[in-house]
Coordinates of N, CA and C in Angstrom, one line a residue:
X1 N 68.5 -143.7 97.3 CA 68.2 -145.1 96.8 C 66.5 -145.1 96.2
X2 N 66.1 -144.2 96.7 CA 64.8 -143.8 96.2 C 64.7 -143.6 94.8
X3 N 65.3 -142.5 94.7 CA 65.7 -141.8 93.5 C 66.0 -142.8 92.3
X4 N 67.2 -143.8 92.9 CA 67.7 -144.5 91.6 C 66.6 -145.8 91.4
X5 N 65.9 -146.4 92.2 CA 64.9 -147.1 92.0 C 63.8 -146.5 90.9
X6 N 63.3 -145.2 91.0 CA 62.5 -144.6 90.6 C 63.4 -144.4 89.0
X7 N 64.3 -144.2 89.1 CA 65.0 -144.1 87.9 C 65.2 -145.2 86.8
X8 N 65.3 -146.5 87.5 CA 65.3 -147.6 87.1 C 64.0 -148.0 86.4
X9 N 62.9 -148.0 87.2 CA 61.8 -148.2 86.9 C 61.2 -147.1 85.4
X10 N 61.8 -146.0 85.3 CA 61.3 -145.0 84.2 C 62.2 -145.8 82.9
X11 N 63.3 -146.2 83.2 CA 64.2 -146.7 82.3 C 63.6 -147.8 81.8
X12 N 63.1 -148.5 82.3 CA 62.4 -150.1 81.9 C 60.9 -150.0 81.4
X13 N 60.2 -149.1 82.0 CA 58.7 -148.8 81.6 C 58.4 -148.9 79.8
X14 N 57.3 -149.5 79.9 CA 56.9 -149.7 78.5 C 55.7 -148.8 78.5
X15 N 55.6 -148.5 77.2 CA 54.0 -147.5 77.1 C 52.9 -148.3 76.0
X16 N 51.7 -148.3 76.1 CA 50.8 -149.2 76.0 C 50.0 -148.4 75.2
X17 N 49.9 -147.6 74.7 CA 48.8 -146.7 73.9 C 48.6 -147.4 72.7
X18 N 47.3 -147.6 72.4 CA 46.6 -148.2 71.4 C 46.0 -147.4 70.6
X19 N 46.2 -147.6 69.1 CA 45.5 -146.8 68.4 C 44.1 -147.9 67.5
X20 N 42.8 -147.3 67.5 CA 41.5 -147.7 67.1 C 40.4 -147.2 67.2
X21 N 39.3 -147.7 66.9 CA 38.0 -147.2 67.0 C 37.7 -147.7 68.6
X22 N 37.0 -146.7 69.4 CA 36.6 -147.3 71.1 C 35.3 -146.8 71.3
X23 N 34.7 -147.3 71.9 CA 33.2 -147.4 72.3 C 33.1 -147.5 73.8
X24 N 32.3 -146.6 74.7 CA 32.2 -146.8 75.9 C 31.4 -145.7 76.3
X25 N 31.4 -145.6 78.0 CA 30.2 -144.6 78.4 C 30.9 -144.1 79.5
X26 N 30.0 -143.4 80.5 CA 30.3 -142.8 81.7 C 29.4 -142.4 82.9
X27 N 29.4 -142.7 84.3 CA 28.9 -142.4 84.8 C 29.2 -141.0 85.4
X28 N 28.4 -139.7 85.6 CA 28.5 -138.9 86.0 C 27.9 -137.8 86.9
X29 N 28.7 -136.9 87.7 CA 27.6 -136.0 88.7 C 27.7 -135.2 88.2
X30 N 26.3 -134.2 88.1 CA 26.4 -132.9 87.1 C 25.6 -131.9 87.9
X31 N 26.1 -130.5 87.8 CA 25.7 -129.5 88.5 C 25.7 -128.6 87.8
X32 N 24.1 -127.8 87.7 CA 23.8 -126.9 87.2 C 23.3 -125.8 88.1
X33 N 23.3 -124.6 87.6 CA 22.9 -123.1 88.3 C 21.5 -122.6 87.4
X34 N 20.3 -122.7 87.5 CA 19.2 -121.8 87.1 C 19.2 -120.5 87.7
X35 N 18.8 -119.4 86.7 CA 18.6 -118.1 86.8 C 17.4 -117.7 86.0
X36 N 16.5 -117.1 86.7 CA 14.8 -116.8 85.7 C 14.5 -115.4 86.4
X37 N 13.6 -114.8 85.6 CA 12.9 -113.7 85.9 C 11.6 -113.9 85.2
X38 N 10.9 -113.6 86.5 CA 9.4 -114.0 86.2 C 8.7 -112.9 86.3
X39 N 8.1 -112.2 85.4 CA 7.2 -110.7 85.1 C 5.8 -110.9 85.0
X40 N 5.1 -110.2 86.0 CA 3.5 -110.2 85.8 C 3.1 -108.5 85.9
X41 N 2.2 -108.2 84.7 CA 1.5 -107.3 84.9 C 0.1 -107.2 85.1
X42 N -0.3 -106.3 85.9 CA -1.6 -106.1 86.6 C -2.0 -105.1 86.8
X43 N -3.1 -104.6 86.4 CA -3.7 -103.1 86.5 C -2.9 -102.1 86.3
X44 N -2.2 -102.2 85.2 CA -0.9 -101.4 84.4 C 0.4 -101.4 84.9
X45 N 0.5 -102.4 86.0 CA 1.8 -102.1 87.0 C 2.6 -103.5 86.6
X46 N 3.6 -103.3 86.3 CA 4.4 -104.5 85.7 C 5.5 -104.7 87.2
X47 N 5.4 -106.0 87.8 CA 6.5 -106.3 88.9 C 7.4 -107.3 88.4
X48 N 8.5 -107.3 88.6 CA 9.2 -108.5 88.1 C 9.9 -109.2 89.2
X49 N 10.1 -110.4 89.0 CA 10.5 -111.5 90.5 C 11.6 -112.1 90.0
X50 N 13.3 -111.7 90.0 CA 14.2 -112.4 89.6 C 14.4 -113.5 90.6
X51 N 14.9 -114.8 90.3 CA 15.1 -115.9 91.3 C 16.1 -116.6 90.9
X52 N 17.1 -117.5 91.3 CA 18.0 -118.3 91.0 C 18.1 -119.7 92.1
X53 N 18.5 -120.8 91.9 CA 19.0 -121.3 92.5 C 19.9 -122.8 91.8
X54 N 21.0 -123.1 93.0 CA 21.9 -124.0 92.3 C 21.4 -125.8 92.3
X55 N 21.3 -126.3 91.5 CA 21.1 -127.8 91.6 C 22.2 -128.8 91.4
X56 N 22.7 -129.5 92.7 CA 23.8 -130.1 92.6 C 23.7 -131.8 92.4
X57 N 24.8 -132.3 91.9 CA 25.1 -133.6 92.1 C 23.6 -134.5 91.1
X58 N 23.3 -134.2 90.1 CA 22.4 -135.2 89.3 C 23.2 -136.4 88.6
X59 N 23.0 -137.3 88.8 CA 23.2 -138.5 88.4 C 23.1 -138.5 87.1
X60 N 24.1 -138.9 86.0 CA 23.9 -139.0 84.6 C 24.7 -140.3 83.8
X61 N 24.5 -140.4 82.7 CA 25.0 -141.6 81.8 C 25.1 -141.2 80.6
X62 N 26.6 -141.7 80.1 CA 27.1 -141.1 78.8 C 27.1 -142.1 78.0
X63 N 27.2 -142.0 76.5 CA 27.7 -142.9 75.6 C 28.7 -142.3 74.8
X64 N 29.7 -142.9 74.2 CA 30.5 -142.2 73.2 C 31.2 -143.3 72.4
X65 N 31.5 -142.8 71.2 CA 32.0 -143.7 70.1 C 33.3 -142.3 69.5
X66 N 34.4 -143.4 69.3 CA 35.1 -142.3 68.6 C 36.2 -143.1 68.1
X67 N 37.5 -142.4 67.9 CA 38.8 -142.9 67.5 C 40.0 -142.4 68.1
X68 N 41.0 -143.0 68.3 CA 42.4 -142.7 68.7 C 43.3 -143.1 68.0
X69 N 44.3 -142.0 68.2 CA 45.7 -142.5 67.6 C 47.0 -142.0 68.5
X70 N 47.8 -143.1 68.4 CA 49.0 -142.9 69.3 C 50.4 -142.8 68.2
X71 N 51.3 -142.2 68.5 CA 52.5 -142.0 67.7 C 53.2 -143.5 67.7
X72 N 54.3 -143.5 67.0 CA 54.9 -144.7 66.9 C 55.3 -145.6 68.2
X73 N 56.2 -144.8 68.8 CA 56.4 -144.9 70.3 C 55.5 -145.3 71.5
X74 N 54.3 -144.8 71.0 CA 52.9 -145.2 71.5 C 52.9 -144.4 73.3
X75 N 53.5 -143.4 73.4 CA 53.4 -142.3 74.3 C 52.2 -141.3 74.3
X76 N 52.3 -140.7 73.2 CA 51.7 -139.4 73.0 C 50.3 -139.9 71.8
X77 N 49.2 -139.5 72.1 CA 48.0 -139.8 71.3 C 47.0 -138.9 71.3
X78 N 45.9 -139.0 70.6 CA 45.0 -137.9 70.4 C 43.5 -138.8 70.1
X79 N 42.6 -138.2 70.5 CA 41.1 -138.7 69.7 C 40.5 -137.6 69.7
X80 N 39.4 -138.4 69.1 CA 38.2 -137.7 68.5 C 36.8 -138.5 69.2
X81 N 35.6 -137.7 69.2 CA 34.7 -138.5 69.5 C 33.0 -137.7 69.5
X82 N 32.3 -138.6 69.4 CA 30.7 -137.8 69.4 C 30.2 -138.9 70.6
X83 N 29.7 -137.7 71.4 CA 28.7 -138.5 72.6 C 27.5 -137.7 73.1
X84 N 26.7 -138.8 73.6 CA 25.1 -138.3 73.8 C 25.2 -138.3 75.4
X85 N 24.7 -137.5 76.2 CA 24.8 -137.3 77.8 C 23.3 -137.4 78.2
X86 N 23.1 -138.2 78.8 CA 21.8 -138.2 79.7 C 22.1 -137.6 81.2
X87 N 22.1 -136.4 81.4 CA 22.7 -135.7 82.6 C 21.6 -135.8 83.8
X88 N 20.9 -136.8 83.8 CA 19.7 -136.8 84.8 C 18.9 -135.7 85.2
X89 N 18.6 -135.7 86.4 CA 17.4 -134.7 86.5 C 17.6 -133.4 87.3
X90 N 17.7 -132.2 86.9 CA 17.8 -131.2 87.6 C 16.7 -130.8 88.5
X91 N 16.8 -130.0 89.0 CA 15.6 -129.0 90.3 C 15.7 -127.6 89.9
X92 N 14.8 -126.8 89.3 CA 14.6 -125.7 89.2 C 13.4 -125.1 90.1
X93 N 13.8 -123.9 91.0 CA 12.8 -123.5 91.6 C 12.3 -122.3 91.3
X94 N 11.1 -121.9 91.2 CA 10.7 -120.7 90.7 C 10.4 -119.6 92.0
X95 N 9.9 -118.5 91.5 CA 10.0 -117.2 91.9 C 9.4 -117.5 93.5
X96 N 8.4 -118.6 93.9 CA 7.7 -118.6 94.9 C 8.3 -119.9 95.7
X97 N 9.7 -120.5 95.0 CA 10.1 -121.6 95.4 C 9.6 -123.0 95.3
X98 N 8.8 -122.7 94.5 CA 8.2 -124.3 94.0 C 9.6 -125.1 93.1
X99 N 9.2 -126.6 93.3 CA 10.5 -127.4 92.5 C 10.0 -127.9 91.1
X100 N 10.4 -127.5 90.2 CA 10.5 -128.3 89.1 C 11.3 -129.3 88.4
X101 N 11.2 -130.5 88.1 CA 11.9 -131.3 87.7 C 12.5 -131.1 86.3
X102 N 13.8 -130.8 85.8 CA 14.1 -131.1 84.7 C 14.9 -132.0 83.9
X103 N 14.6 -132.3 83.0 CA 15.4 -133.5 82.1 C 16.3 -132.7 81.4
X104 N 17.7 -133.3 81.8 CA 18.8 -132.8 81.0 C 19.8 -133.8 80.3
X105 N 19.7 -133.2 79.1 CA 20.6 -134.0 78.0 C 21.3 -133.4 77.4
X106 N 22.1 -133.9 76.5 CA 22.9 -133.1 75.4 C 23.7 -134.0 74.5
X107 N 24.4 -133.5 73.4 CA 25.4 -134.1 72.4 C 26.8 -133.4 72.7
X108 N 27.9 -133.9 72.5 CA 29.1 -133.3 72.3 C 30.1 -133.9 71.3
X109 N 30.9 -132.8 70.6 CA 31.7 -133.5 69.6 C 33.0 -132.9 70.3
X110 N 34.2 -133.8 70.5 CA 35.2 -133.5 71.6 C 36.4 -134.0 70.9
X111 N 37.8 -133.4 71.3 CA 38.7 -134.2 70.9 C 39.9 -133.8 72.2
X112 N 40.6 -134.7 72.8 CA 41.8 -134.8 73.8 C 43.1 -135.3 73.3
X113 N 44.2 -134.8 74.0 CA 45.1 -135.3 74.0 C 45.7 -136.2 75.1
X114 N 46.4 -137.2 74.7 CA 46.6 -138.6 75.6 C 48.2 -138.4 75.7
X115 N 48.2 -138.9 77.1 CA 49.9 -139.3 77.2 C 50.1 -140.3 78.1
X116 N 50.4 -141.4 77.9 CA 50.6 -142.5 78.5 C 51.9 -142.4 79.4
X117 N 51.7 -142.4 80.5 CA 52.8 -142.0 81.3 C 54.0 -143.2 82.0
X118 N 53.5 -144.0 82.5 CA 54.1 -144.9 83.1 C 53.4 -146.3 83.2
X119 N 53.9 -147.7 82.8 CA 53.5 -148.9 82.8 C 53.7 -149.3 84.1
X120 N 52.4 -149.9 84.7 CA 52.5 -150.5 86.0 C 52.2 -151.7 86.1
X121 N 53.1 -152.8 85.8 CA 52.9 -154.0 85.5 C 51.9 -154.5 84.6
X122 N 50.7 -154.8 84.8 CA 49.5 -155.0 84.2 C 48.8 -153.9 83.5
X123 N 49.0 -152.5 84.1 CA 48.3 -151.7 83.8 C 49.3 -150.5 83.0
X124 N 48.3 -149.7 82.5 CA 49.4 -148.3 82.4 C 48.6 -146.9 82.4
X125 N 49.5 -146.2 83.3 CA 49.1 -144.9 83.8 C 49.0 -143.7 82.7
X126 N 48.3 -142.9 83.0 CA 48.0 -142.0 81.8 C 47.5 -141.0 82.2
X127 N 47.4 -139.4 81.3 CA 46.8 -138.4 81.9 C 46.3 -137.9 80.5
X128 N 45.3 -136.9 80.7 CA 44.6 -136.4 79.4 C 44.0 -135.5 79.5
X129 N 43.8 -134.5 78.7 CA 43.2 -133.1 78.5 C 42.5 -133.0 77.3
X130 N 41.4 -132.1 77.3 CA 40.5 -131.5 76.1 C 39.6 -130.5 76.1
X131 N 39.1 -130.9 74.9 CA 37.6 -129.9 74.7 C 36.8 -130.5 74.2
X132 N 35.6 -129.8 74.1 CA 34.4 -130.0 73.3 C 33.6 -129.0 72.8
X133 N 32.6 -129.2 71.9 CA 31.6 -128.1 71.7 C 30.1 -129.1 71.7
X134 N 29.2 -128.7 72.5 CA 27.8 -129.4 72.8 C 26.8 -128.7 73.0
X135 N 25.7 -129.4 72.3 CA 24.4 -128.8 72.7 C 23.8 -129.3 73.7
X136 N 23.1 -128.8 74.7 CA 22.3 -129.1 75.7 C 21.0 -128.8 75.7
X137 N 20.0 -129.7 76.6 CA 18.6 -129.2 76.5 C 18.5 -129.7 78.2
X138 N 17.2 -129.0 78.5 CA 16.9 -128.9 79.7 C 15.0 -128.8 79.6
X139 N 14.6 -129.5 79.8 CA 13.3 -129.7 79.6 C 12.2 -129.9 80.7
X140 N 11.4 -129.1 81.0 CA 10.4 -129.5 82.1 C 9.6 -130.7 81.6
X141 N 9.5 -131.6 83.2 CA 9.1 -133.0 82.9 C 7.4 -133.2 83.1
X142 N 6.8 -131.7 83.8 CA 5.5 -132.1 84.2 C 4.6 -130.7 84.5
X143 N 5.1 -130.0 83.6 CA 4.6 -128.5 83.8 C 3.4 -128.1 82.8
X144 N 2.3 -128.0 83.7 CA 1.0 -127.5 83.0 C 0.6 -126.4 83.0
X145 N 1.5 -125.2 83.4 CA 1.3 -124.3 83.6 C 1.6 -123.3 82.3
X146 N 1.1 -122.5 81.4 CA 1.5 -121.9 80.4 C 2.9 -121.1 80.4
X147 N 3.3 -120.4 81.2 CA 4.9 -119.9 81.0 C 5.5 -121.4 80.8
X148 N 5.3 -122.6 81.5 CA 6.3 -123.7 81.3 C 5.9 -124.7 80.3
X149 N 5.1 -124.1 79.4 CA 4.8 -124.9 78.2 C 5.0 -124.0 76.4
X150 N 5.7 -125.0 75.6 CA 5.9 -124.3 74.3 C 4.7 -124.3 73.5
X151 N 4.2 -125.2 73.8 CA 2.5 -125.1 73.3 C 1.5 -125.7 74.6
X152 N 0.2 -125.8 73.9 CA -0.8 -126.3 75.0 C -0.3 -128.0 75.4
X153 N 0.5 -128.5 74.9 CA 0.8 -129.9 75.0 C 2.3 -130.3 75.3
X154 N 2.8 -129.3 74.8 CA 4.4 -129.7 74.7 C 5.5 -128.9 76.1
X155 N 6.1 -129.6 76.8 CA 6.6 -128.9 78.0 C 7.9 -127.8 77.4
X156 N 8.2 -126.7 77.9 CA 9.3 -125.7 77.3 C 10.2 -126.5 77.5
X157 N 11.3 -126.1 76.7 CA 12.5 -126.5 76.6 C 13.4 -125.3 76.8
X158 N 14.9 -125.4 77.6 CA 16.0 -124.8 77.7 C 17.0 -125.1 76.7
X159 N 17.1 -124.4 75.5 CA 18.2 -125.0 74.8 C 19.8 -124.2 74.5
X160 N 20.5 -124.9 74.0 CA 21.9 -123.9 73.8 C 23.0 -124.4 73.6
X161 N 23.9 -123.9 73.4 CA 25.9 -124.6 73.0 C 26.2 -123.7 73.7
X162 N 27.5 -124.8 73.7 CA 28.6 -124.0 74.6 C 29.7 -124.9 74.5
X163 N 30.5 -124.5 75.1 CA 32.1 -125.4 75.3 C 32.4 -125.9 76.7
X164 N 33.1 -126.9 76.6 CA 33.6 -127.4 78.1 C 35.1 -128.0 77.8
X165 N 35.9 -127.7 78.9 CA 37.0 -128.4 79.0 C 37.4 -129.2 80.2
X166 N 38.2 -130.4 80.0 CA 38.2 -131.4 81.1 C 39.2 -131.7 81.0
X167 N 40.1 -132.4 82.0 CA 41.4 -133.3 82.3 C 41.2 -134.2 83.2
X168 N 42.1 -135.2 83.1 CA 41.9 -136.5 84.4 C 43.1 -137.3 84.1
X169 N 43.0 -138.1 84.7 CA 43.9 -139.5 84.6 C 43.1 -141.0 84.0
X170 N 44.3 -141.6 83.6 CA 43.6 -142.9 83.4 C 44.5 -144.4 83.3
X171 N 43.7 -145.4 83.5 CA 44.3 -146.6 83.7 C 44.0 -147.2 82.4
X172 N 45.0 -148.0 81.3 CA 44.9 -148.9 80.4 C 45.3 -150.3 80.6
X173 N 44.0 -151.1 80.5 CA 44.6 -152.9 81.1 C 44.7 -153.3 79.7
X174 N 45.2 -154.5 79.6 CA 45.9 -155.4 78.4 C 45.4 -154.4 77.1
X175 N 45.9 -153.4 77.1 CA 46.0 -152.5 75.9 C 44.1 -152.2 75.4
X176 N 43.5 -152.8 75.9 CA 41.7 -152.6 75.3 C 41.0 -151.9 76.5
X177 N 41.3 -152.0 77.3 CA 40.2 -151.5 78.4 C 40.8 -150.6 79.2
X178 N 40.3 -149.3 79.1 CA 40.6 -147.7 79.5 C 39.5 -147.4 80.4
X179 N 40.2 -147.2 81.8 CA 39.4 -146.4 82.9 C 39.7 -144.9 82.9
X180 N 38.7 -144.1 83.3 CA 39.0 -142.7 83.4 C 38.6 -142.2 84.5
X181 N 39.1 -141.4 85.3 CA 38.5 -140.0 86.2 C 38.6 -138.9 85.7
X182 N 37.8 -138.4 85.5 CA 37.6 -136.9 84.4 C 36.8 -135.9 85.1
X183 N 37.6 -134.9 85.4 CA 36.7 -133.3 86.0 C 36.6 -132.7 84.7
X184 N 35.5 -131.9 84.5 CA 34.9 -131.3 83.5 C 34.4 -129.9 83.7
X185 N 34.8 -128.9 83.2 CA 33.8 -127.6 83.5 C 33.0 -127.2 81.9
X186 N 32.0 -127.1 82.5 CA 31.1 -127.2 80.9 C 30.3 -125.6 80.9
X187 N 30.8 -124.9 80.4 CA 30.2 -123.7 80.1 C 29.1 -123.4 79.1
X188 N 28.3 -124.3 79.4 CA 26.8 -124.4 78.4 C 26.2 -123.3 79.1
X189 N 25.3 -122.8 78.4 CA 24.2 -121.9 78.7 C 23.3 -122.1 77.7
X190 N 22.0 -122.8 78.5 CA 20.7 -122.9 77.9 C 19.5 -122.0 78.4
X191 N 18.7 -121.2 77.5 CA 18.0 -120.5 77.6 C 16.7 -120.6 77.2
X192 N 15.6 -120.0 77.9 CA 14.2 -120.3 77.4 C 13.3 -118.5 77.6
X193 N 12.6 -118.0 76.8 CA 11.9 -117.2 76.9 C 10.3 -117.6 76.6
X194 N 9.6 -117.7 77.5 CA 8.0 -118.0 76.9 C 7.2 -116.6 76.4
X195 N 7.6 -115.5 76.5 CA 7.0 -114.6 75.8 C 5.9 -114.0 76.8
X196 N 5.1 -112.8 76.1 CA 4.2 -112.3 76.8 C 2.9 -113.5 76.8
X197 N 2.4 -113.8 77.9 CA 1.3 -114.7 77.7 C 0.2 -114.1 78.4
X198 N -1.2 -113.5 77.9 CA -1.8 -112.9 78.6 C -3.4 -113.7 78.8
X199 N -3.8 -113.2 79.9 CA -5.1 -114.0 80.6 C -6.2 -112.9 80.4
X200 N -7.2 -112.8 81.6 CA -8.3 -112.1 81.5 C -8.1 -110.8 82.0
X201 N -7.3 -111.1 83.2 CA -6.7 -109.7 84.0 C -5.6 -109.6 83.8
X202 N -4.6 -110.5 83.5 CA -2.9 -110.2 83.6 C -2.0 -110.5 82.3
X203 N -0.9 -110.2 82.5 CA -0.1 -110.6 81.3 C 1.5 -110.9 82.0
X204 N 1.9 -112.1 81.9 CA 3.0 -112.4 82.4 C 4.0 -113.3 81.6
X205 N 5.4 -113.4 81.9 CA 6.3 -113.9 81.1 C 7.5 -114.3 82.0
X206 N 8.3 -115.4 81.4 CA 9.0 -116.2 82.0 C 10.4 -116.1 81.1
X207 N 11.7 -115.7 82.0 CA 12.7 -115.9 81.0 C 13.8 -116.6 81.9
X208 N 14.1 -117.9 81.2 CA 14.8 -118.6 82.3 C 16.1 -119.3 81.4
X209 N 17.2 -119.0 82.4 CA 18.4 -119.6 82.0 C 19.0 -120.5 82.8
X210 N 19.9 -121.8 82.1 CA 20.6 -122.7 82.9 C 21.8 -122.6 82.4
X211 N 23.2 -122.6 83.3 CA 24.4 -122.6 83.2 C 25.1 -123.7 83.8
X212 N 25.7 -124.7 83.1 CA 26.4 -125.7 83.4 C 27.5 -125.5 84.3
X213 N 28.2 -126.3 85.3 CA 29.5 -125.6 86.3 C 30.1 -127.5 86.0
X214 N 30.6 -127.7 86.8 CA 31.6 -128.8 87.3 C 30.8 -130.0 87.0
X215 N 31.7 -131.2 86.2 CA 31.1 -132.4 86.2 C 32.0 -133.2 86.8
X216 N 31.9 -134.4 87.4 CA 32.6 -135.5 88.1 C 32.4 -136.5 87.2
X217 N 33.4 -137.3 86.6 CA 32.7 -138.4 85.7 C 33.8 -139.5 85.8
X218 N 33.3 -140.9 85.9 CA 34.0 -142.1 85.9 C 33.9 -142.8 84.3
X219 N 35.0 -142.7 83.6 CA 34.8 -143.1 82.0 C 35.2 -144.6 81.9
X220 N 35.1 -145.5 81.1 CA 35.1 -146.9 80.8 C 35.1 -146.8 79.4
X221 N 36.3 -147.2 78.3 CA 36.1 -147.5 77.1 C 36.8 -148.7 76.6
X222 N 36.3 -149.4 75.5 CA 36.8 -150.6 75.0 C 37.6 -150.1 73.6
X223 N 39.0 -150.4 73.3 CA 39.4 -149.8 72.1 C 39.7 -151.6 71.0
X224 N 38.9 -150.9 70.2 CA 39.4 -152.1 69.2 C 40.5 -152.2 68.6

């Protein structure tokens, strides 16, 4: 009986993919891994201090604008978009365990495949998957020490490009309102090298890298 009812439901389902320009945004939890190498030269001897830490669950906000196009039967679609990500604040710990707040942000250019699976009375259930190319930045917010500054007045930035892959599920209401739960793996690598900075009695340097990991996202878009 359950199989018969499910078959009848599928036979009568309507697909509601709508083509058009869309705008929206996201709430996200962002996870980052920091890995650094601090080097200091004193009295002719160089000592290196490798260190790393994981910075979990930074709350972020994103804004997105794009265009989506569905097939004539409104089942299968694709979209392209441009997105700005304010990924919240990460926490970097140096070789002595001191914590520095990092302002994380970036831009993505992405493309997804969309599949509207099932009409559920007033909403349509769907799935999606895709990828993006992005630029990411991690900036020290309050660093006054020379190895954390690109100039005497400018905090250092870790910058880099990368790829991400993502997938998720969606609900579309009244054709225009779309809510998504998304899981994203961001393969971004942003880095910074202070170079050798000399003072009266020593020379020091910092090489620092930030690697993006999983992001958990709640998205909302309005389709015009």
